[in-house]
Amino acid sequence: MVPAVKATQLTKRYGDFTAVNNLDLEIRPGECFGFLGPNGAGKSTTMKMIYGRTPITSGELQVLGLDTKTAMRTIKSRIGVIPQEDSLDPDFSVLENLLVYGRYFGLKGAPARQRAEELLAFVQLTEKAKTNVEALSGGMKRRLVIARALMNRPELLILDEPSTGLDPQARHLVWSRMRTLKAQGVTLLLTTHYMDEAAQLCDRLVIVDKGQVLALGTPQELMAQHAGAWALELRVAPEQHATVLQRAERVATAHEAIGDLLVIYLPGQAEAEGLTHELRSTGVPLQGYQARPTTLEDVFLRLAGRSLQEG
């Protein structure tokens, strides 16, 4: 089966700055694949190379089995792109934005209108069809961008932070529509800063930083490999950390210290509860504690770090 996207030693440089550094990646047809990473990690640059917004510096990049260096025009006819910015035409109504966009793919007349009306129903904007774009809320504009990207019935849909700025109801509507598209066989390529979004939607994902892959796998695999099933958060004075870690050594899979917060990763709930009981019964002065299942955010912070990064 031909990969939806295959990158080999993919590199992008801007002068002396390397945004993407020898990236090797293969995305399977029909899956939802996620890109996670801090600001400036190379996520959006990789997306832009895939949909032809920026040329690659070196390496190889194939999309839907086609070489991006020689077949970008054909690739663009078979993919849909939801960029971070809305880029809607403010001079047109909601319906007109779709009809005009459809012309780039040879869609005209009754077939174009039928497709546009189907998509407005799909994103729940039917009653806004004649409304000028400028009168829409931010969430409505985002849904319209999604509808526009689907006009050409793409085989691969690229979503660059699709739910940024949406309220919870709109986010869940977008998630629902993404699941529907995946069930229809569309390959989804997603970048997001929302860890719960990635955990909910992605079959597999990659965590990148400084243009390089830190980890690749399913959300469950990454949590198992880089953290554990459970996390025990302890508020304890830094001078007590060594004592706690000594007692946790036999069961802990990893740990992190952030000021007076000590996070110990464990194989399961029983180990978390047992360690908590042991610490309390032996008089370790805990200021507070919480045992919880690990999340994708734990993995992300362990791999990419907790320092704020600008980019």
PDB file of C-alpha atoms in Angstrom:
ATOM      1  CA  MET A   1       0.000   0.000   0.000  1.00  0.00           C
ATOM      2  CA  VAL A   2       1.407   3.395  -1.025  1.00  0.00           C
ATOM      3  CA  PRO A   3       2.006   5.675   2.004  1.00  0.00           C
ATOM      4  CA  ALA A   4      -0.075   8.836   2.166  1.00  0.00           C
ATOM      5  CA  VAL A   5       3.131  10.727   3.011  1.00  0.00           C
ATOM      6  CA  LYS A   6       6.716   9.475   2.981  1.00  0.00           C
ATOM      7  CA  ALA A   7       9.627  11.687   4.004  1.00  0.00           C
ATOM      8  CA  THR A   8      13.251  10.574   3.783  1.00  0.00           C
ATOM      9  CA  GLN A   9      15.978  12.766   5.282  1.00  0.00           C
ATOM     10  CA  LEU A  10      13.623  15.710   4.764  1.00  0.00           C
ATOM     11  CA  THR A  11      15.354  19.012   5.565  1.00  0.00           C
ATOM     12  CA  LYS A  12      14.318  22.652   5.445  1.00  0.00           C
ATOM     13  CA  ARG A  13      16.726  25.517   6.098  1.00  0.00           C
ATOM     14  CA  TYR A  14      16.200  29.253   6.194  1.00  0.00           C
ATOM     15  CA  GLY A  15      19.699  30.663   5.894  1.00  0.00           C
ATOM     16  CA  ASP A  16      21.668  29.349   8.864  1.00  0.00           C
ATOM     17  CA  PHE A  17      18.511  28.166  10.680  1.00  0.00           C
ATOM     18  CA  THR A  18      17.440  24.538  10.247  1.00  0.00           C
ATOM     19  CA  ALA A  19      13.679  24.256  10.754  1.00  0.00           C
ATOM     20  CA  VAL A  20      13.386  20.567   9.812  1.00  0.00           C
ATOM     21  CA  ASN A  21      16.422  18.334  10.248  1.00  0.00           C
ATOM     22  CA  ASN A  22      16.697  15.032   8.306  1.00  0.00           C
ATOM     23  CA  LEU A  23      13.142  13.954   9.095  1.00  0.00           C
ATOM     24  CA  ASP A  24      12.184  10.343   8.295  1.00  0.00           C
ATOM     25  CA  LEU A  25       8.463   9.693   8.405  1.00  0.00           C
ATOM     26  CA  GLU A  26       5.790   7.472   6.877  1.00  0.00           C
ATOM     27  CA  ILE A  27       2.060   8.139   7.222  1.00  0.00           C
ATOM     28  CA  ARG A  28      -0.344   5.315   6.437  1.00  0.00           C
ATOM     29  CA  PRO A  29      -3.418   5.767   4.232  1.00  0.00           C
ATOM     30  CA  GLY A  30      -6.630   6.225   6.218  1.00  0.00           C
ATOM     31  CA  GLU A  31      -5.059   7.053   9.574  1.00  0.00           C
ATOM     32  CA  CYS A  32      -5.189  10.200  11.654  1.00  0.00           C
ATOM     33  CA  PHE A  33      -1.562  11.154  12.252  1.00  0.00           C
ATOM     34  CA  GLY A  34      -0.603  13.874  14.707  1.00  0.00           C
ATOM     35  CA  PHE A  35       2.352  16.260  14.919  1.00  0.00           C
ATOM     36  CA  LEU A  36       3.101  17.552  18.414  1.00  0.00           C
ATOM     37  CA  GLY A  37       5.885  19.855  19.501  1.00  0.00           C
ATOM     38  CA  PRO A  38       6.634  23.219  21.114  1.00  0.00           C
ATOM     39  CA  ASN A  39       6.554  26.472  19.167  1.00  0.00           C
ATOM     40  CA  GLY A  40       9.288  26.523  16.565  1.00  0.00           C
ATOM     41  CA  ALA A  41       9.658  22.727  16.546  1.00  0.00           C
ATOM     42  CA  GLY A  42       9.171  22.442  12.776  1.00  0.00           C
ATOM     43  CA  LYS A  43       5.551  21.236  12.695  1.00  0.00           C
ATOM     44  CA  SER A  44       4.065  23.904  10.465  1.00  0.00           C
ATOM     45  CA  THR A  45       7.165  23.991   8.247  1.00  0.00           C
ATOM     46  CA  THR A  46       6.746  20.265   7.602  1.00  0.00           C
ATOM     47  CA  MET A  47       3.075  20.793   6.767  1.00  0.00           C
ATOM     48  CA  LYS A  48       3.943  23.578   4.356  1.00  0.00           C
ATOM     49  CA  MET A  49       6.418  21.364   2.525  1.00  0.00           C
ATOM     50  CA  ILE A  50       3.787  18.639   2.236  1.00  0.00           C
ATOM     51  CA  TYR A  51       1.188  20.925   0.654  1.00  0.00           C
ATOM     52  CA  GLY A  52       3.643  22.911  -1.444  1.00  0.00           C
ATOM     53  CA  ARG A  53       3.671  26.241   0.358  1.00  0.00           C
ATOM     54  CA  THR A  54       7.452  26.107   0.725  1.00  0.00           C
ATOM     55  CA  PRO A  55      10.044  24.028  -1.192  1.00  0.00           C
ATOM     56  CA  ILE A  56      12.196  21.434   0.511  1.00  0.00           C
ATOM     57  CA  THR A  57      15.915  22.137   0.940  1.00  0.00           C
ATOM     58  CA  SER A  58      17.075  18.528   0.672  1.00  0.00           C
ATOM     59  CA  GLY A  59      15.868  14.980   1.076  1.00  0.00           C
ATOM     60  CA  GLU A  60      12.854  13.288  -0.487  1.00  0.00           C
ATOM     61  CA  LEU A  61       9.153  13.896   0.055  1.00  0.00           C
ATOM     62  CA  GLN A  62       6.343  11.927  -1.549  1.00  0.00           C
ATOM     63  CA  VAL A  63       2.644  12.671  -1.084  1.00  0.00           C
ATOM     64  CA  LEU A  64       0.069  10.109  -2.265  1.00  0.00           C
ATOM     65  CA  GLY A  65       2.901   8.335  -4.047  1.00  0.00           C
ATOM     66  CA  LEU A  66       3.947  11.445  -6.001  1.00  0.00           C
ATOM     67  CA  ASP A  67       7.213  13.376  -5.765  1.00  0.00           C
ATOM     68  CA  THR A  68       6.649  16.896  -4.460  1.00  0.00           C
ATOM     69  CA  LYS A  69       9.536  18.162  -6.603  1.00  0.00           C
ATOM     70  CA  THR A  70       7.867  17.189  -9.887  1.00  0.00           C
ATOM     71  CA  ALA A  71       4.145  16.599  -9.269  1.00  0.00           C
ATOM     72  CA  MET A  72       3.037  19.328  -6.872  1.00  0.00           C
ATOM     73  CA  ARG A  73       0.216  20.496  -9.125  1.00  0.00           C
ATOM     74  CA  THR A  74      -1.327  17.031  -9.178  1.00  0.00           C
ATOM     75  CA  ILE A  75      -0.785  16.625  -5.432  1.00  0.00           C
ATOM     76  CA  LYS A  76      -2.622  19.882  -4.725  1.00  0.00           C
ATOM     77  CA  SER A  77      -5.628  18.658  -6.702  1.00  0.00           C
ATOM     78  CA  ARG A  78      -5.899  15.616  -4.401  1.00  0.00           C
ATOM     79  CA  ILE A  79      -5.375  17.159  -0.967  1.00  0.00           C
ATOM     80  CA  GLY A  80      -7.181  19.633   1.280  1.00  0.00           C
ATOM     81  CA  VAL A  81      -5.497  22.164   3.541  1.00  0.00           C
ATOM     82  CA  ILE A  82      -6.783  23.866   6.679  1.00  0.00           C
ATOM     83  CA  PRO A  83      -4.081  26.443   7.526  1.00  0.00           C
ATOM     84  CA  GLN A  84      -3.711  28.224  10.857  1.00  0.00           C
ATOM     85  CA  GLU A  85      -5.051  31.451   9.360  1.00  0.00           C
ATOM     86  CA  ASP A  86      -8.624  31.590   8.017  1.00  0.00           C
ATOM     87  CA  SER A  87      -7.797  33.303   4.680  1.00  0.00           C
ATOM     88  CA  LEU A  88     -11.476  33.546   3.710  1.00  0.00           C
ATOM     89  CA  ASP A  89     -12.572  36.161   1.164  1.00  0.00           C
ATOM     90  CA  PRO A  90     -14.351  38.954   3.103  1.00  0.00           C
ATOM     91  CA  ASP A  91     -16.085  40.228  -0.050  1.00  0.00           C
ATOM     92  CA  PHE A  92     -18.136  37.058  -0.486  1.00  0.00           C
ATOM     93  CA  SER A  93     -20.884  35.285   1.383  1.00  0.00           C
ATOM     94  CA  VAL A  94     -20.383  31.930   3.066  1.00  0.00           C
ATOM     95  CA  LEU A  95     -21.736  30.013   0.066  1.00  0.00           C
ATOM     96  CA  GLU A  96     -19.823  32.130  -2.442  1.00  0.00           C
ATOM     97  CA  ASN A  97     -16.543  31.392  -0.655  1.00  0.00           C
ATOM     98  CA  LEU A  98     -17.089  27.711  -1.363  1.00  0.00           C
ATOM     99  CA  LEU A  99     -18.275  28.186  -4.940  1.00  0.00           C
ATOM    100  CA  VAL A 100     -15.330  30.406  -5.888  1.00  0.00           C
ATOM    101  CA  TYR A 101     -12.865  27.998  -4.269  1.00  0.00           C
ATOM    102  CA  GLY A 102     -14.431  25.090  -6.130  1.00  0.00           C
ATOM    103  CA  ARG A 103     -13.534  26.686  -9.455  1.00  0.00           C
ATOM    104  CA  TYR A 104      -9.854  26.033  -8.765  1.00  0.00           C
ATOM    105  CA  PHE A 105     -10.711  22.340  -9.059  1.00  0.00           C
ATOM    106  CA  GLY A 106     -13.003  22.636 -12.079  1.00  0.00           C
ATOM    107  CA  LEU A 107     -16.205  22.583 -10.028  1.00  0.00           C
ATOM    108  CA  LYS A 108     -18.881  24.803 -11.580  1.00  0.00           C
ATOM    109  CA  GLY A 109     -22.618  25.155 -11.880  1.00  0.00           C
ATOM    110  CA  ALA A 110     -25.032  22.729 -10.250  1.00  0.00           C
ATOM    111  CA  PRO A 111     -22.391  20.172  -9.130  1.00  0.00           C
ATOM    112  CA  ALA A 112     -20.427  22.903  -7.335  1.00  0.00           C
ATOM    113  CA  ARG A 113     -23.532  24.270  -5.607  1.00  0.00           C
ATOM    114  CA  GLN A 114     -24.624  20.783  -4.560  1.00  0.00           C
ATOM    115  CA  ARG A 115     -21.203  20.034  -3.100  1.00  0.00           C
ATOM    116  CA  ALA A 116     -21.103  23.392  -1.288  1.00  0.00           C
ATOM    117  CA  GLU A 117     -24.538  22.874   0.216  1.00  0.00           C
ATOM    118  CA  GLU A 118     -23.580  19.359   1.363  1.00  0.00           C
ATOM    119  CA  LEU A 119     -20.514  20.751   3.120  1.00  0.00           C
ATOM    120  CA  LEU A 120     -22.397  23.612   4.771  1.00  0.00           C
ATOM    121  CA  ALA A 121     -24.746  21.017   6.237  1.00  0.00           C
ATOM    122  CA  PHE A 122     -21.732  18.933   7.271  1.00  0.00           C
ATOM    123  CA  VAL A 123     -20.276  21.815   9.322  1.00  0.00           C
ATOM    124  CA  GLN A 124     -23.695  23.097  10.449  1.00  0.00           C
ATOM    125  CA  LEU A 125     -23.611  26.396   8.567  1.00  0.00           C
ATOM    126  CA  THR A 126     -26.569  25.913   6.209  1.00  0.00           C
ATOM    127  CA  GLU A 127     -28.574  28.812   7.602  1.00  0.00           C
ATOM    128  CA  LYS A 128     -25.536  31.097   7.241  1.00  0.00           C
ATOM    129  CA  ALA A 129     -25.149  30.424   3.500  1.00  0.00           C
ATOM    130  CA  LYS A 130     -26.032  33.983   2.434  1.00  0.00           C
ATOM    131  CA  THR A 131     -24.256  35.684   5.352  1.00  0.00           C
ATOM    132  CA  ASN A 132     -21.155  37.743   4.657  1.00  0.00           C
ATOM    133  CA  VAL A 133     -18.015  36.133   6.079  1.00  0.00           C
ATOM    134  CA  GLU A 134     -17.194  39.192   8.184  1.00  0.00           C
ATOM    135  CA  ALA A 135     -20.407  38.677  10.170  1.00  0.00           C
ATOM    136  CA  LEU A 136     -19.415  35.166  11.288  1.00  0.00           C
ATOM    137  CA  SER A 137     -17.990  34.313  14.689  1.00  0.00           C
ATOM    138  CA  GLY A 138     -14.461  32.952  14.911  1.00  0.00           C
ATOM    139  CA  GLY A 139     -15.742  29.420  15.370  1.00  0.00           C
ATOM    140  CA  MET A 140     -18.019  29.678  12.341  1.00  0.00           C
ATOM    141  CA  LYS A 141     -15.152  30.947  10.199  1.00  0.00           C
ATOM    142  CA  ARG A 142     -13.060  27.976  11.281  1.00  0.00           C
ATOM    143  CA  ARG A 143     -15.826  25.562  10.298  1.00  0.00           C
ATOM    144  CA  LEU A 144     -16.158  27.310   6.947  1.00  0.00           C
ATOM    145  CA  VAL A 145     -12.424  26.873   6.323  1.00  0.00           C
ATOM    146  CA  ILE A 146     -12.876  23.156   6.980  1.00  0.00           C
ATOM    147  CA  ALA A 147     -15.771  23.002   4.518  1.00  0.00           C
ATOM    148  CA  ARG A 148     -13.729  24.871   1.904  1.00  0.00           C
ATOM    149  CA  ALA A 149     -10.846  22.388   2.237  1.00  0.00           C
ATOM    150  CA  LEU A 150     -13.258  19.556   1.437  1.00  0.00           C
ATOM    151  CA  MET A 151     -14.681  20.973  -1.796  1.00  0.00           C
ATOM    152  CA  ASN A 152     -12.402  18.820  -3.984  1.00  0.00           C
ATOM    153  CA  ARG A 153     -13.082  15.598  -2.006  1.00  0.00           C
ATOM    154  CA  PRO A 154      -9.444  15.288  -0.854  1.00  0.00           C
ATOM    155  CA  GLU A 155      -7.744  11.969  -0.175  1.00  0.00           C
ATOM    156  CA  LEU A 156      -5.451  13.670   2.354  1.00  0.00           C
ATOM    157  CA  LEU A 157      -6.604  16.473   4.655  1.00  0.00           C
ATOM    158  CA  ILE A 158      -3.943  18.597   6.376  1.00  0.00           C
ATOM    159  CA  LEU A 159      -5.154  20.359   9.516  1.00  0.00           C
ATOM    160  CA  ASP A 160      -2.776  22.906  11.049  1.00  0.00           C
ATOM    161  CA  GLU A 161      -4.147  23.573  14.552  1.00  0.00           C
ATOM    162  CA  PRO A 162      -7.784  23.311  13.375  1.00  0.00           C
ATOM    163  CA  SER A 163      -9.481  23.931  16.730  1.00  0.00           C
ATOM    164  CA  THR A 164      -7.403  26.827  18.061  1.00  0.00           C
ATOM    165  CA  GLY A 165      -9.695  29.497  19.480  1.00  0.00           C
ATOM    166  CA  LEU A 166     -12.838  27.362  19.364  1.00  0.00           C
ATOM    167  CA  ASP A 167     -15.205  26.999  22.310  1.00  0.00           C
ATOM    168  CA  PRO A 168     -15.745  23.461  23.685  1.00  0.00           C
ATOM    169  CA  GLN A 169     -18.936  22.842  21.691  1.00  0.00           C
ATOM    170  CA  ALA A 170     -17.297  23.883  18.412  1.00  0.00           C
ATOM    171  CA  ARG A 171     -14.200  21.814  19.174  1.00  0.00           C
ATOM    172  CA  HIS A 172     -16.270  18.681  19.696  1.00  0.00           C
ATOM    173  CA  LEU A 173     -18.180  19.346  16.477  1.00  0.00           C
ATOM    174  CA  VAL A 174     -14.867  19.586  14.599  1.00  0.00           C
ATOM    175  CA  TRP A 175     -13.687  16.368  16.258  1.00  0.00           C
ATOM    176  CA  SER A 176     -16.900  14.617  15.231  1.00  0.00           C
ATOM    177  CA  ARG A 177     -16.508  15.734  11.617  1.00  0.00           C
ATOM    178  CA  MET A 178     -12.887  14.583  11.576  1.00  0.00           C
ATOM    179  CA  ARG A 179     -13.935  11.124  12.765  1.00  0.00           C
ATOM    180  CA  THR A 180     -16.561  10.992  10.019  1.00  0.00           C
ATOM    181  CA  LEU A 181     -13.976  11.876   7.363  1.00  0.00           C
ATOM    182  CA  LYS A 182     -11.589   9.236   8.675  1.00  0.00           C
ATOM    183  CA  ALA A 183     -14.382   6.638   8.536  1.00  0.00           C
ATOM    184  CA  GLN A 184     -14.852   7.617   4.883  1.00  0.00           C
ATOM    185  CA  GLY A 185     -11.195   6.768   4.182  1.00  0.00           C
ATOM    186  CA  VAL A 186      -9.683  10.263   4.241  1.00  0.00           C
ATOM    187  CA  THR A 187      -6.156  10.415   5.682  1.00  0.00           C
ATOM    188  CA  LEU A 188      -5.854  13.150   8.320  1.00  0.00           C
ATOM    189  CA  LEU A 189      -2.617  14.930   9.167  1.00  0.00           C
ATOM    190  CA  LEU A 190      -3.021  17.068  12.282  1.00  0.00           C
ATOM    191  CA  THR A 191      -0.905  19.549  14.201  1.00  0.00           C
ATOM    192  CA  THR A 192      -2.210  20.668  17.563  1.00  0.00           C
ATOM    193  CA  HIS A 193      -1.198  22.116  20.914  1.00  0.00           C
ATOM    194  CA  TYR A 194      -4.125  20.364  22.606  1.00  0.00           C
ATOM    195  CA  MET A 195      -2.931  17.084  24.086  1.00  0.00           C
ATOM    196  CA  ASP A 196      -6.496  15.860  24.668  1.00  0.00           C
ATOM    197  CA  GLU A 197      -7.264  16.483  20.997  1.00  0.00           C
ATOM    198  CA  ALA A 198      -4.298  14.390  19.909  1.00  0.00           C
ATOM    199  CA  ALA A 199      -5.190  11.600  22.353  1.00  0.00           C
ATOM    200  CA  GLN A 200      -8.816  11.592  21.195  1.00  0.00           C
ATOM    201  CA  LEU A 201      -8.210  11.637  17.443  1.00  0.00           C
ATOM    202  CA  CYS A 202      -4.778  10.312  16.509  1.00  0.00           C
ATOM    203  CA  ASP A 203      -4.069   6.690  15.622  1.00  0.00           C
ATOM    204  CA  ARG A 204      -0.348   7.517  15.756  1.00  0.00           C
ATOM    205  CA  LEU A 205       1.597  10.677  16.429  1.00  0.00           C
ATOM    206  CA  VAL A 206       5.084  12.066  16.461  1.00  0.00           C
ATOM    207  CA  ILE A 207       6.615  14.474  18.969  1.00  0.00           C
ATOM    208  CA  VAL A 208       9.178  16.757  17.359  1.00  0.00           C
ATOM    209  CA  ASP A 209      11.532  19.417  18.657  1.00  0.00           C
ATOM    210  CA  LYS A 210      14.178  21.468  16.870  1.00  0.00           C
ATOM    211  CA  GLY A 211      13.147  19.812  13.611  1.00  0.00           C
ATOM    212  CA  GLN A 212      13.866  16.278  14.804  1.00  0.00           C
ATOM    213  CA  VAL A 213      11.713  13.341  15.934  1.00  0.00           C
ATOM    214  CA  LEU A 214      11.756  12.684  19.682  1.00  0.00           C
ATOM    215  CA  ALA A 215       9.185   9.868  19.728  1.00  0.00           C
ATOM    216  CA  LEU A 216       6.747   8.095  17.408  1.00  0.00           C
ATOM    217  CA  GLY A 217       3.867   5.723  18.187  1.00  0.00           C
ATOM    218  CA  THR A 218       0.265   5.458  19.320  1.00  0.00           C
ATOM    219  CA  PRO A 219      -0.749   7.623  22.281  1.00  0.00           C
ATOM    220  CA  GLN A 220      -0.889   4.483  24.446  1.00  0.00           C
ATOM    221  CA  GLU A 221       2.546   3.307  23.303  1.00  0.00           C
ATOM    222  CA  LEU A 222       4.128   6.681  24.029  1.00  0.00           C
ATOM    223  CA  MET A 223       2.618   6.857  27.504  1.00  0.00           C
ATOM    224  CA  ALA A 224       3.826   3.327  28.272  1.00  0.00           C
ATOM    225  CA  GLN A 225       7.332   3.923  26.902  1.00  0.00           C
ATOM    226  CA  HIS A 226       8.042   7.359  28.325  1.00  0.00           C
ATOM    227  CA  ALA A 227       6.020   7.560  31.524  1.00  0.00           C
ATOM    228  CA  GLY A 228       3.847   4.788  32.942  1.00  0.00           C
ATOM    229  CA  ALA A 229       0.191   3.998  33.425  1.00  0.00           C
ATOM    230  CA  TRP A 230      -0.145   6.199  36.537  1.00  0.00           C
ATOM    231  CA  ALA A 231       1.404   9.354  37.915  1.00  0.00           C
ATOM    232  CA  LEU A 232       1.733  10.228  41.584  1.00  0.00           C
ATOM    233  CA  GLU A 233       2.050  13.974  42.164  1.00  0.00           C
ATOM    234  CA  LEU A 234       3.570  14.832  45.533  1.00  0.00           C
ATOM    235  CA  ARG A 235       3.973  18.245  47.120  1.00  0.00           C
ATOM    236  CA  VAL A 236       7.026  17.727  49.262  1.00  0.00           C
ATOM    237  CA  ALA A 237       9.968  19.908  50.303  1.00  0.00           C
ATOM    238  CA  PRO A 238      12.917  19.566  47.864  1.00  0.00           C
ATOM    239  CA  GLU A 239      15.170  18.291  50.674  1.00  0.00           C
ATOM    240  CA  GLN A 240      12.782  15.318  51.058  1.00  0.00           C
ATOM    241  CA  HIS A 241      12.932  14.332  47.377  1.00  0.00           C
ATOM    242  CA  ALA A 242      15.850  11.938  47.835  1.00  0.00           C
ATOM    243  CA  THR A 243      14.017  10.103  50.639  1.00  0.00           C
ATOM    244  CA  VAL A 244      10.856   9.753  48.554  1.00  0.00           C
ATOM    245  CA  LEU A 245      12.721   8.564  45.476  1.00  0.00           C
ATOM    246  CA  GLN A 246      14.628   5.979  47.503  1.00  0.00           C
ATOM    247  CA  ARG A 247      11.331   4.493  48.687  1.00  0.00           C
ATOM    248  CA  ALA A 248       9.851   4.672  45.179  1.00  0.00           C
ATOM    249  CA  GLU A 249      12.871   3.157  43.439  1.00  0.00           C
ATOM    250  CA  ARG A 250      11.566  -0.410  43.309  1.00  0.00           C
ATOM    251  CA  VAL A 251       8.276   0.508  41.574  1.00  0.00           C
ATOM    252  CA  ALA A 252       8.853   3.816  39.744  1.00  0.00           C
ATOM    253  CA  THR A 253       9.363   3.864  35.965  1.00  0.00           C
ATOM    254  CA  ALA A 254      10.468   7.528  35.866  1.00  0.00           C
ATOM    255  CA  HIS A 255      10.218  10.746  37.832  1.00  0.00           C
ATOM    256  CA  GLU A 256      10.362  14.532  37.479  1.00  0.00           C
ATOM    257  CA  ALA A 257      11.042  17.270  40.015  1.00  0.00           C
ATOM    258  CA  ILE A 258       9.561  20.735  39.431  1.00  0.00           C
ATOM    259  CA  GLY A 259      10.218  22.896  42.467  1.00  0.00           C
ATOM    260  CA  ASP A 260       8.367  21.322  45.385  1.00  0.00           C
ATOM    261  CA  LEU A 261       6.321  19.131  43.021  1.00  0.00           C
ATOM    262  CA  LEU A 262       7.660  15.611  42.588  1.00  0.00           C
ATOM    263  CA  VAL A 263       5.968  13.521  39.876  1.00  0.00           C
ATOM    264  CA  ILE A 264       6.595   9.782  40.066  1.00  0.00           C
ATOM    265  CA  TYR A 265       5.456   7.588  37.173  1.00  0.00           C
ATOM    266  CA  LEU A 266       4.305   4.088  38.038  1.00  0.00           C
ATOM    267  CA  PRO A 267       3.070   0.925  36.261  1.00  0.00           C
ATOM    268  CA  GLY A 268      -0.461   1.099  37.688  1.00  0.00           C
ATOM    269  CA  GLN A 269      -2.937   2.375  40.236  1.00  0.00           C
ATOM    270  CA  ALA A 270      -2.053  -0.251  42.832  1.00  0.00           C
ATOM    271  CA  GLU A 271       1.591   0.863  42.854  1.00  0.00           C
ATOM    272  CA  ALA A 272       0.543   4.518  43.164  1.00  0.00           C
ATOM    273  CA  GLU A 273      -1.764   3.810  46.099  1.00  0.00           C
ATOM    274  CA  GLY A 274       0.777   1.517  47.756  1.00  0.00           C
ATOM    275  CA  LEU A 275       3.560   4.096  47.542  1.00  0.00           C
ATOM    276  CA  THR A 276       1.284   6.832  48.887  1.00  0.00           C
ATOM    277  CA  HIS A 277       0.338   4.654  51.865  1.00  0.00           C
ATOM    278  CA  GLU A 278       3.992   3.803  52.544  1.00  0.00           C
ATOM    279  CA  LEU A 279       5.093   7.448  52.459  1.00  0.00           C
ATOM    280  CA  ARG A 280       2.299   8.543  54.779  1.00  0.00           C
ATOM    281  CA  SER A 281       2.772   5.670  57.222  1.00  0.00           C
ATOM    282  CA  THR A 282       6.534   6.284  57.501  1.00  0.00           C
ATOM    283  CA  GLY A 283       6.088   9.956  58.288  1.00  0.00           C
ATOM    284  CA  VAL A 284       7.327  11.617  55.107  1.00  0.00           C
ATOM    285  CA  PRO A 285       5.902  15.171  55.383  1.00  0.00           C
ATOM    286  CA  LEU A 286       3.644  15.416  52.325  1.00  0.00           C
ATOM    287  CA  GLN A 287       2.030  18.811  51.777  1.00  0.00           C
ATOM    288  CA  GLY A 288      -0.375  17.286  49.265  1.00  0.00           C
ATOM    289  CA  TYR A 289      -0.657  14.415  46.823  1.00  0.00           C
ATOM    290  CA  GLN A 290      -2.699  13.171  43.892  1.00  0.00           C
ATOM    291  CA  ALA A 291      -2.663   9.851  42.024  1.00  0.00           C
ATOM    292  CA  ARG A 292      -4.031   9.908  38.470  1.00  0.00           C
ATOM    293  CA  PRO A 293      -3.723   8.141  35.113  1.00  0.00           C
ATOM    294  CA  THR A 294      -0.923   9.518  32.954  1.00  0.00           C
ATOM    295  CA  THR A 295      -1.761  11.637  29.941  1.00  0.00           C
ATOM    296  CA  LEU A 296      -0.163  12.537  26.647  1.00  0.00           C
ATOM    297  CA  GLU A 297       0.746  15.871  28.218  1.00  0.00           C
ATOM    298  CA  ASP A 298       3.005  14.037  30.695  1.00  0.00           C
ATOM    299  CA  VAL A 299       4.854  12.440  27.780  1.00  0.00           C
ATOM    300  CA  PHE A 300       5.083  15.728  25.897  1.00  0.00           C
ATOM    301  CA  LEU A 301       6.523  17.605  28.861  1.00  0.00           C
ATOM    302  CA  ARG A 302       8.990  14.814  29.662  1.00  0.00           C
ATOM    303  CA  LEU A 303      10.317  14.759  26.095  1.00  0.00           C
ATOM    304  CA  ALA A 304      10.068  18.399  25.019  1.00  0.00           C
ATOM    305  CA  GLY A 305      10.751  19.926  28.433  1.00  0.00           C
ATOM    306  CA  ARG A 306       8.816  22.342  30.616  1.00  0.00           C
ATOM    307  CA  SER A 307      10.690  25.526  29.697  1.00  0.00           C
ATOM    308  CA  LEU A 308       8.673  28.095  27.795  1.00  0.00           C
ATOM    309  CA  GLN A 309       9.773  28.305  24.175  1.00  0.00           C
ATOM    310  CA  GLU A 310       9.007  31.179  21.838  1.00  0.00           C
ATOM    311  CA  GLY A 311       8.748  30.664  18.125  1.00  0.00           C
TER     312      GLY A 311
END
